[in-house]
GROMACS .gro file of C-alpha atoms in nm:
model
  309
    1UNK     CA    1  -1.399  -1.213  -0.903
    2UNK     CA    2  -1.283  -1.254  -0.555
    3UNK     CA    3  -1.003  -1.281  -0.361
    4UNK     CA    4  -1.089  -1.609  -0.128
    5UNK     CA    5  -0.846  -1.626   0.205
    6UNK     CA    6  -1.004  -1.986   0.241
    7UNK     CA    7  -0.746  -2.048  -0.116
    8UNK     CA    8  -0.426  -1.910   0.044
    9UNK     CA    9  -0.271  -2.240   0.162
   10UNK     CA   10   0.067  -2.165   0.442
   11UNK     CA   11  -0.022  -1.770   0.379
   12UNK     CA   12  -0.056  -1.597   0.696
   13UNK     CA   13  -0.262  -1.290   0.798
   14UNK     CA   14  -0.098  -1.001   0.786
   15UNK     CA   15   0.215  -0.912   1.025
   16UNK     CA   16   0.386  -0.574   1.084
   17UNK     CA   17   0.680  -0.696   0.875
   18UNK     CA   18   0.972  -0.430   0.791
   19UNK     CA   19   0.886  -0.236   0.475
   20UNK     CA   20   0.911   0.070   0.295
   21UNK     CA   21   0.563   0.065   0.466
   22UNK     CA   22   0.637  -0.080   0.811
   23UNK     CA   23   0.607   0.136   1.086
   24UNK     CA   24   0.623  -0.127   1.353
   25UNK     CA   25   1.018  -0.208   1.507
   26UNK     CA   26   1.143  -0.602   1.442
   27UNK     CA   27   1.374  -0.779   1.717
   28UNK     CA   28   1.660  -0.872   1.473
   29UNK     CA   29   1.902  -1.120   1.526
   30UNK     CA   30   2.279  -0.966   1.609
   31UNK     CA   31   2.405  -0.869   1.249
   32UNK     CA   32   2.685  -1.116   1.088
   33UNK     CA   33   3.017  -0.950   1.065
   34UNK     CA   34   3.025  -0.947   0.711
   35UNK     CA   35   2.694  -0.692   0.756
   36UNK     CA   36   2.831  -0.521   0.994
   37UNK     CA   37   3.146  -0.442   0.747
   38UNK     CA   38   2.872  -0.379   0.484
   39UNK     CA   39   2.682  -0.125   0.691
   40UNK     CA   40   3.001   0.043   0.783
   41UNK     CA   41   3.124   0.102   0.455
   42UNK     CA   42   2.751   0.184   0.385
   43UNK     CA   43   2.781   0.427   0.617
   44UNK     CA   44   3.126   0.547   0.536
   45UNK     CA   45   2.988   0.642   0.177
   46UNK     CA   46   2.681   0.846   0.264
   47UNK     CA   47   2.985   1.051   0.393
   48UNK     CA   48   3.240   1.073   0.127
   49UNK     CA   49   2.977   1.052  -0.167
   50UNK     CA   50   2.639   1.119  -0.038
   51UNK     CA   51   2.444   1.179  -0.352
   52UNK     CA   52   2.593   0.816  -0.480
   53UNK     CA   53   2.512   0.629  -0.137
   54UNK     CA   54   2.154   0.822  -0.175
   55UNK     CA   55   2.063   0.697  -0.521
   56UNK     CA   56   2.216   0.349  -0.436
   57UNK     CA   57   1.967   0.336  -0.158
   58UNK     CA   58   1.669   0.510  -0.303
   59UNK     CA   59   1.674   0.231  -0.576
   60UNK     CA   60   1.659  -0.012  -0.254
   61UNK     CA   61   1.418   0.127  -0.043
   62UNK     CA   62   1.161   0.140  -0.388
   63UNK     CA   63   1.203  -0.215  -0.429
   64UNK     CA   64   0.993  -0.453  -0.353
   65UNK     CA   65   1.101  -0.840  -0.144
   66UNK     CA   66   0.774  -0.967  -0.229
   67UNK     CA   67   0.723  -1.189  -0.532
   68UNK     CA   68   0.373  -1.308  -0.590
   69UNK     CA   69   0.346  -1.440  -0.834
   70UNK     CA   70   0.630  -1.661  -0.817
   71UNK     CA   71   0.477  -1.802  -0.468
   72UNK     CA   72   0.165  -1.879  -0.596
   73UNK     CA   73   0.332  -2.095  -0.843
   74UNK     CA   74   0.487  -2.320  -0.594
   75UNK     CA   75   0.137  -2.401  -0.461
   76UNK     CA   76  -0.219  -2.525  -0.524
   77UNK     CA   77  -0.482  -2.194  -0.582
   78UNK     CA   78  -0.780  -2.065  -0.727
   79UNK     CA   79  -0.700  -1.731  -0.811
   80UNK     CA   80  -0.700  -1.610  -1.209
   81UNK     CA   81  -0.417  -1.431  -1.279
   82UNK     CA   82  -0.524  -1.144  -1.502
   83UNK     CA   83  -0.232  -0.993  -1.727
   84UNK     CA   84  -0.259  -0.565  -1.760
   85UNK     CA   85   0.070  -0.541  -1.918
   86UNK     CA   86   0.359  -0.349  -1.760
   87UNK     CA   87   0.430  -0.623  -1.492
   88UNK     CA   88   0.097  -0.551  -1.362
   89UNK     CA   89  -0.138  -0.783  -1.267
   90UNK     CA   90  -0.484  -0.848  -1.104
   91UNK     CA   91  -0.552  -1.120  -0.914
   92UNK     CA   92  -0.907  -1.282  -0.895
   93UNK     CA   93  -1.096  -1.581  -0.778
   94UNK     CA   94  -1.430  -1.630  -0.867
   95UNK     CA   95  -1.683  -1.730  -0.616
   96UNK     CA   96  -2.039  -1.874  -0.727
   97UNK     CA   97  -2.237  -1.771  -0.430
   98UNK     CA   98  -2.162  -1.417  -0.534
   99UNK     CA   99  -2.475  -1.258  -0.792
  100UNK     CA  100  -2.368  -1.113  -1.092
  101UNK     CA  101  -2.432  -0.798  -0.985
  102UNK     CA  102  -2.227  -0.823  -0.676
  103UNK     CA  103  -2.029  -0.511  -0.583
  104UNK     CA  104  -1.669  -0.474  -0.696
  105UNK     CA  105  -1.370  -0.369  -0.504
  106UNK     CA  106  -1.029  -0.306  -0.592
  107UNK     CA  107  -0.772  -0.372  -0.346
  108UNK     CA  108  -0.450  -0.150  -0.377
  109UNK     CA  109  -0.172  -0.263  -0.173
  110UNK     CA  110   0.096  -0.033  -0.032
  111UNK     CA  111   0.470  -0.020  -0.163
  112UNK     CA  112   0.633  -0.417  -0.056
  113UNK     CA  113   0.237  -0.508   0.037
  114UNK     CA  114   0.138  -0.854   0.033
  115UNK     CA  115  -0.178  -1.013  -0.044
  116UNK     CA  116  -0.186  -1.186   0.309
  117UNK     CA  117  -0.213  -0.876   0.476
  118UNK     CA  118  -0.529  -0.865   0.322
  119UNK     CA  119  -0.676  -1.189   0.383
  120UNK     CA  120  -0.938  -1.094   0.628
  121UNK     CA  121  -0.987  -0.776   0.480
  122UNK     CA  122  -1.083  -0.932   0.143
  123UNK     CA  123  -1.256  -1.258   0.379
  124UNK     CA  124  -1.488  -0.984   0.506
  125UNK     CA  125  -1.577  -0.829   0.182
  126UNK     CA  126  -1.664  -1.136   0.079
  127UNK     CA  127  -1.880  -1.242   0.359
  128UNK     CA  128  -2.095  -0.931   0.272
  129UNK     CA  129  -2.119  -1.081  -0.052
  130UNK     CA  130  -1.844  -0.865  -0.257
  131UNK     CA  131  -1.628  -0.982  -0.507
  132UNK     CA  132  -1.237  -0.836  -0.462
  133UNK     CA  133  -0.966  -0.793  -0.726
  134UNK     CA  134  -0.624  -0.771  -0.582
  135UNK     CA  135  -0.374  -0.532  -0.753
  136UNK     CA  136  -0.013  -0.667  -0.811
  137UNK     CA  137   0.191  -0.375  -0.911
  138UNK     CA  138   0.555  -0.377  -1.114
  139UNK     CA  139   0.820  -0.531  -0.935
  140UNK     CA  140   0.591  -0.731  -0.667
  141UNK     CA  141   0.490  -1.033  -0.863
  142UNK     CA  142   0.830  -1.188  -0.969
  143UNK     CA  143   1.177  -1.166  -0.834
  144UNK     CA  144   1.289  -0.929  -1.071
  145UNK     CA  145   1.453  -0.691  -0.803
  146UNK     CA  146   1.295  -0.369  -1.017
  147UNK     CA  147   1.213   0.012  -0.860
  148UNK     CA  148   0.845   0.076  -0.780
  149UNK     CA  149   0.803   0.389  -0.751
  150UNK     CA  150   0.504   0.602  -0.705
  151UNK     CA  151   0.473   0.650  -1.051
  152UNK     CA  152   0.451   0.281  -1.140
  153UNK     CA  153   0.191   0.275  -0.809
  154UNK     CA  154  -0.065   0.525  -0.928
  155UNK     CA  155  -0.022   0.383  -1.303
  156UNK     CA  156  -0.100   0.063  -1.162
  157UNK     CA  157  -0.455   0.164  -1.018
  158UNK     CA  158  -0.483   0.350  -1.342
  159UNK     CA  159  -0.455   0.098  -1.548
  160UNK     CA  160  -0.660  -0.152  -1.339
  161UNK     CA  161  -0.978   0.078  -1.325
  162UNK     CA  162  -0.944   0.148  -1.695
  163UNK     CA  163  -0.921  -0.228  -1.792
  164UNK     CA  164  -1.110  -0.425  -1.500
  165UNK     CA  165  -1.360  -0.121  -1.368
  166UNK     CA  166  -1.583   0.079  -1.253
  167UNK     CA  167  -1.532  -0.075  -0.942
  168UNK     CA  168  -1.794  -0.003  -0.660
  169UNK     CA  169  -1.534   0.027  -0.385
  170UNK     CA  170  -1.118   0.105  -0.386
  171UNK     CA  171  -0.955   0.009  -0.072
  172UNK     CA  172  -0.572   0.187  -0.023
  173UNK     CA  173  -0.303   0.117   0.201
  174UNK     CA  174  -0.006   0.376   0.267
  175UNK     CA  175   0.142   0.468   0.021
  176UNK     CA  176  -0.101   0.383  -0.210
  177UNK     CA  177  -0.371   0.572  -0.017
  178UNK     CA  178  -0.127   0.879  -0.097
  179UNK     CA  179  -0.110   0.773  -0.454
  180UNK     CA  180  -0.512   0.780  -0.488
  181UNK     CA  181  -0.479   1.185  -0.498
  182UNK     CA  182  -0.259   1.168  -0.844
  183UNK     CA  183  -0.549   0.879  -0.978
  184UNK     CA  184  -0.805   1.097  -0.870
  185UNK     CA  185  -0.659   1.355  -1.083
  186UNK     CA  186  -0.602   1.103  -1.393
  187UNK     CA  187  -0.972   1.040  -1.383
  188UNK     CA  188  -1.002   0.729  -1.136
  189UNK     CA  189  -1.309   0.744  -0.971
  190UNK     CA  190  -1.522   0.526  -0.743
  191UNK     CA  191  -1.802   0.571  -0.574
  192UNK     CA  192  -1.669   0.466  -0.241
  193UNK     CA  193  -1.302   0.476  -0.137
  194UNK     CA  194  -1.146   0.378   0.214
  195UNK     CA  195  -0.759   0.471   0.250
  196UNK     CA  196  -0.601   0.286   0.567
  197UNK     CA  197  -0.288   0.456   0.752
  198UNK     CA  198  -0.276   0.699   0.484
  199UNK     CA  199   0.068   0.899   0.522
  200UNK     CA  200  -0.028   1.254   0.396
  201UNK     CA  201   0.335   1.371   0.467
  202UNK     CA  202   0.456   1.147   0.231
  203UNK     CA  203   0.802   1.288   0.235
  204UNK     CA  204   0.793   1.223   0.614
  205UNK     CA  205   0.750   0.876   0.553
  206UNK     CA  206   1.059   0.839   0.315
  207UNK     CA  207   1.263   1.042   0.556
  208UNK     CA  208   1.161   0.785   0.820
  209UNK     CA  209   1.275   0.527   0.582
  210UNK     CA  210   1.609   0.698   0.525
  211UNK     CA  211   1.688   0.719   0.896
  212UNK     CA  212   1.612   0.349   0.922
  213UNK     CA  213   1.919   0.275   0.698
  214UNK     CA  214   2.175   0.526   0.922
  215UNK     CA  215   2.087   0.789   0.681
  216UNK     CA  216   2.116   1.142   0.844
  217UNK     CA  217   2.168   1.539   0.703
  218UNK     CA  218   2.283   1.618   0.342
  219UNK     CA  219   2.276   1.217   0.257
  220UNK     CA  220   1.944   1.195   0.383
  221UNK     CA  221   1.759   1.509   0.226
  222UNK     CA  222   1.908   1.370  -0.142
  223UNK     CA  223   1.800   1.059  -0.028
  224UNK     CA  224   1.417   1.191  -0.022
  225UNK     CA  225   1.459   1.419  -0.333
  226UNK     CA  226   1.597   1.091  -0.505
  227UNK     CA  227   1.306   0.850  -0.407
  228UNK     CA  228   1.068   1.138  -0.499
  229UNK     CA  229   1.261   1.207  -0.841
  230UNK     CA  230   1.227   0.828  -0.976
  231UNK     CA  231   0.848   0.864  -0.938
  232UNK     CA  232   0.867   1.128  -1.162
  233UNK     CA  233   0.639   1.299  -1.290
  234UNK     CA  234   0.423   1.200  -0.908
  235UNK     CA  235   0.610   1.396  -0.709
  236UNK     CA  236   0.592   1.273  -0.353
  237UNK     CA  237   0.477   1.655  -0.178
  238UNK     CA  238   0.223   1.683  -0.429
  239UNK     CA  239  -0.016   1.909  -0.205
  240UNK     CA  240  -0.340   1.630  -0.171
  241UNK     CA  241  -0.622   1.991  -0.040
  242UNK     CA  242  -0.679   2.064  -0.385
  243UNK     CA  243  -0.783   1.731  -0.516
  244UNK     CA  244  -0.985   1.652  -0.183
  245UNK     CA  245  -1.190   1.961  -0.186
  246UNK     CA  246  -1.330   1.877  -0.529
  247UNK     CA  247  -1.475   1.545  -0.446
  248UNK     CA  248  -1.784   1.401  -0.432
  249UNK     CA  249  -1.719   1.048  -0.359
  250UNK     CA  250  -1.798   0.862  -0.011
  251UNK     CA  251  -1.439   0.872   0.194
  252UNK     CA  252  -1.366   0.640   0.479
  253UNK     CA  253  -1.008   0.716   0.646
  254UNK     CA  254  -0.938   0.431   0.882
  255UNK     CA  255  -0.574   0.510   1.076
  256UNK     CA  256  -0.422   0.344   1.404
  257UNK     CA  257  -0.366   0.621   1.688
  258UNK     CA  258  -0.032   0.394   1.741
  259UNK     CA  259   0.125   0.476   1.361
  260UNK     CA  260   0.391   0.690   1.369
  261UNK     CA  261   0.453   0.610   0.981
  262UNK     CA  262   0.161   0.780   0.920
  263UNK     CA  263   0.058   0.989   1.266
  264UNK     CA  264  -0.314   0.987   1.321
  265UNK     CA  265  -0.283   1.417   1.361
  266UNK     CA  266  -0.182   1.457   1.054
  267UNK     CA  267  -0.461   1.260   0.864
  268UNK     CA  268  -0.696   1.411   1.050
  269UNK     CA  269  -0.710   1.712   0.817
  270UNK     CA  270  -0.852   1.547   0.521
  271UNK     CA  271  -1.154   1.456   0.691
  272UNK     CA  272  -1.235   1.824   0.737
  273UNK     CA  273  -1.150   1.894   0.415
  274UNK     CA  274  -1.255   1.623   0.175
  275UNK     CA  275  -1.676   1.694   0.189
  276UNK     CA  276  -1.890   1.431   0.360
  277UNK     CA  277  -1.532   1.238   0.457
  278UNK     CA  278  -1.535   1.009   0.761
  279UNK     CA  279  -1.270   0.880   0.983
  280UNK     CA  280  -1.191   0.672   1.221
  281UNK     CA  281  -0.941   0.578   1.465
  282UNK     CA  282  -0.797   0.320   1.642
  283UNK     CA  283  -0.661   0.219   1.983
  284UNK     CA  284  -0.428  -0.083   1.852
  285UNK     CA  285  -0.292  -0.189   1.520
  286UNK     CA  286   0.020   0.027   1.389
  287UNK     CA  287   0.073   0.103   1.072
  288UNK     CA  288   0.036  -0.222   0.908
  289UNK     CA  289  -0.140  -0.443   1.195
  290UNK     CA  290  -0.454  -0.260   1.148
  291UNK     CA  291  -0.533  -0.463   0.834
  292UNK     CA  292  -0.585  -0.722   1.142
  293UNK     CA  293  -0.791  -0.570   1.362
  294UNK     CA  294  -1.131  -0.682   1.395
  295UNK     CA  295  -1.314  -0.365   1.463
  296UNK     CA  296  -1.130  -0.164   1.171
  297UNK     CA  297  -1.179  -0.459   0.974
  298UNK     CA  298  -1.575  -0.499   1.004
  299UNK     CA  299  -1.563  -0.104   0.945
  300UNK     CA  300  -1.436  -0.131   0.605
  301UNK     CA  301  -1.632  -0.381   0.503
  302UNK     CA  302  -1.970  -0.204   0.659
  303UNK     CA  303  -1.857   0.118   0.456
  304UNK     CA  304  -1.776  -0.086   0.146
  305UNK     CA  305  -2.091  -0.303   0.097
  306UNK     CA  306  -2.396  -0.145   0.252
  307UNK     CA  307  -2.685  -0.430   0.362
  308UNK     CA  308  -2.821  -0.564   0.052
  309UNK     CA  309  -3.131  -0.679   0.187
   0.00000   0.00000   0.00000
């Protein structure tokens, strides 16, 4: 049950594509006029009916471009596509090198993540003799332009531990790192867990988003309160000391000093707080590019699978 980046035919590594994840700036082409119009009139209601531009907008920024699923169907692969029920899926490939009582680890995405990003994440995980599951979560493995909110996000690694665990390892990306405090709560548990560019201030991170569309003052704050409200009942400033302090499992917090979706300072705390936690940073990367660096990458894979021999 691993994810294989040898069986991803025409998929990339991972690049620092927009997102509600992104933290990295794209060179865009010069907008058509008929955006431009759009964006003005955009703009023009965030003004005259804020908390109906905000919802409108909300809706977008939750979801997801990607469509897995649908891609790997277009294409020769050799990953089992394992059903979990509410549009959530698992994807495995099964490698026979790997001994049946390889390690497991669960692979959870962040919000618009796609599996290329983790292609040499998963590549080294396997070279240490791991098997990976990837999660798919609602709205990411067809083009069914539906919300994923935070709610469907931590169901998702719910529901994947209960049906597919224990898992040896969890790896977490953004805002799924975030979402691995409401699991923990739920009862997910593993006994190691590494969360990459984990945005603590997840509210800080919408707000970013927000601004990104033009979004500023009253239209902006119900733009955050909206995002937060359709992942009800996982609020998005659900305070993440209480559940840290508690634990007992082995933390690695791997964050790129260049992020400024998810600044390095303010991760920083957990390792103090969460008992026996490491961290550790990195000079290059961003917010999604780390899951390409080399060093951060060997790191994960050194914390997730200790040397079998």
């Amino acid at each position: 049950m691993q994810i294989n980046a040898d069986s991803l035919p025409g998929i990339d590594s991972a690049s620092d594509a927009a997102s509600s994840d992104a933290s990295e700036l794209i060179v865009t082409p010069r907008p058509t006029l008929r955006a431009r119009l759009r964006r003005t009139v955009l703009l023009s209601a965030t003004v005259l009916a804020p908390r109906l531009a905000a919802d409108k907008l909300a809706r977008r920024y939750l979801t997801s471009d990607q469509a897995v699923l649908d891609t790997l169907a277009g294409r020769s692969h050799r990953f089992e596509i394992v059903d979990l029920g509410q549009d959530t899926f698992v994807l495995r490939s099964r490698v026979r090198k790997n001994a049946a009582d390889a390690p497991r680890v669960l692979i959870a995405p962040g919000h618009d993540g796609h599996i290329r990003q983790f292609t040499r994440v998963a590549r080294a995980l396997q070279k240490r003799g791991a098997t990976v599951d990837m999660l798919i979560y609602p709205g990411h493995g067809h083009v069914s332009r539906k919300v994923c909110s935070l709610a469907d996000i931590v169901d998702a690694i719910c529901r994947a531990t209960q049906s597919e665990g224990p898992y040896d390892g969890i790896v977490a990306h953004c805002v799924a790192a975030n979402a691995m405090f409401h699991a923990l709560e739920r009862g997910v548990s593993s006994p190691r867990m590494a969360l990459i560019s984990v945005p603590l201030d997840l509210p800080g991170l919408i707000r970013l988003g927000g601004r990104q569309y033009g979004l500023s003052g009253r239209c902006l704050d119900q733009f955050v309160d909206r995002v937060s409200a359709l992942g009800a009942p996982c609020t998005i400033d659900k305070p993440w000391r209480p559940v840290a302090e508690t634990r007992d499992e082995d933390l690695l917090i791997v964050q790129s000093r260049n992020d400024y979706a998810a600044p390095v300072e303010k991760a920083r705390p957990l390792a103090d707080v969460w008992p026996g936690a490491m961290m550790e940073e990195f000079d290059h990367g961003g917010h999604n590019g780390i899951l390409n660096v080399t060093s951060a990458i060997n790191r994960i894979a050194e914390f997730m699978v200790t040397d079998r021999t």
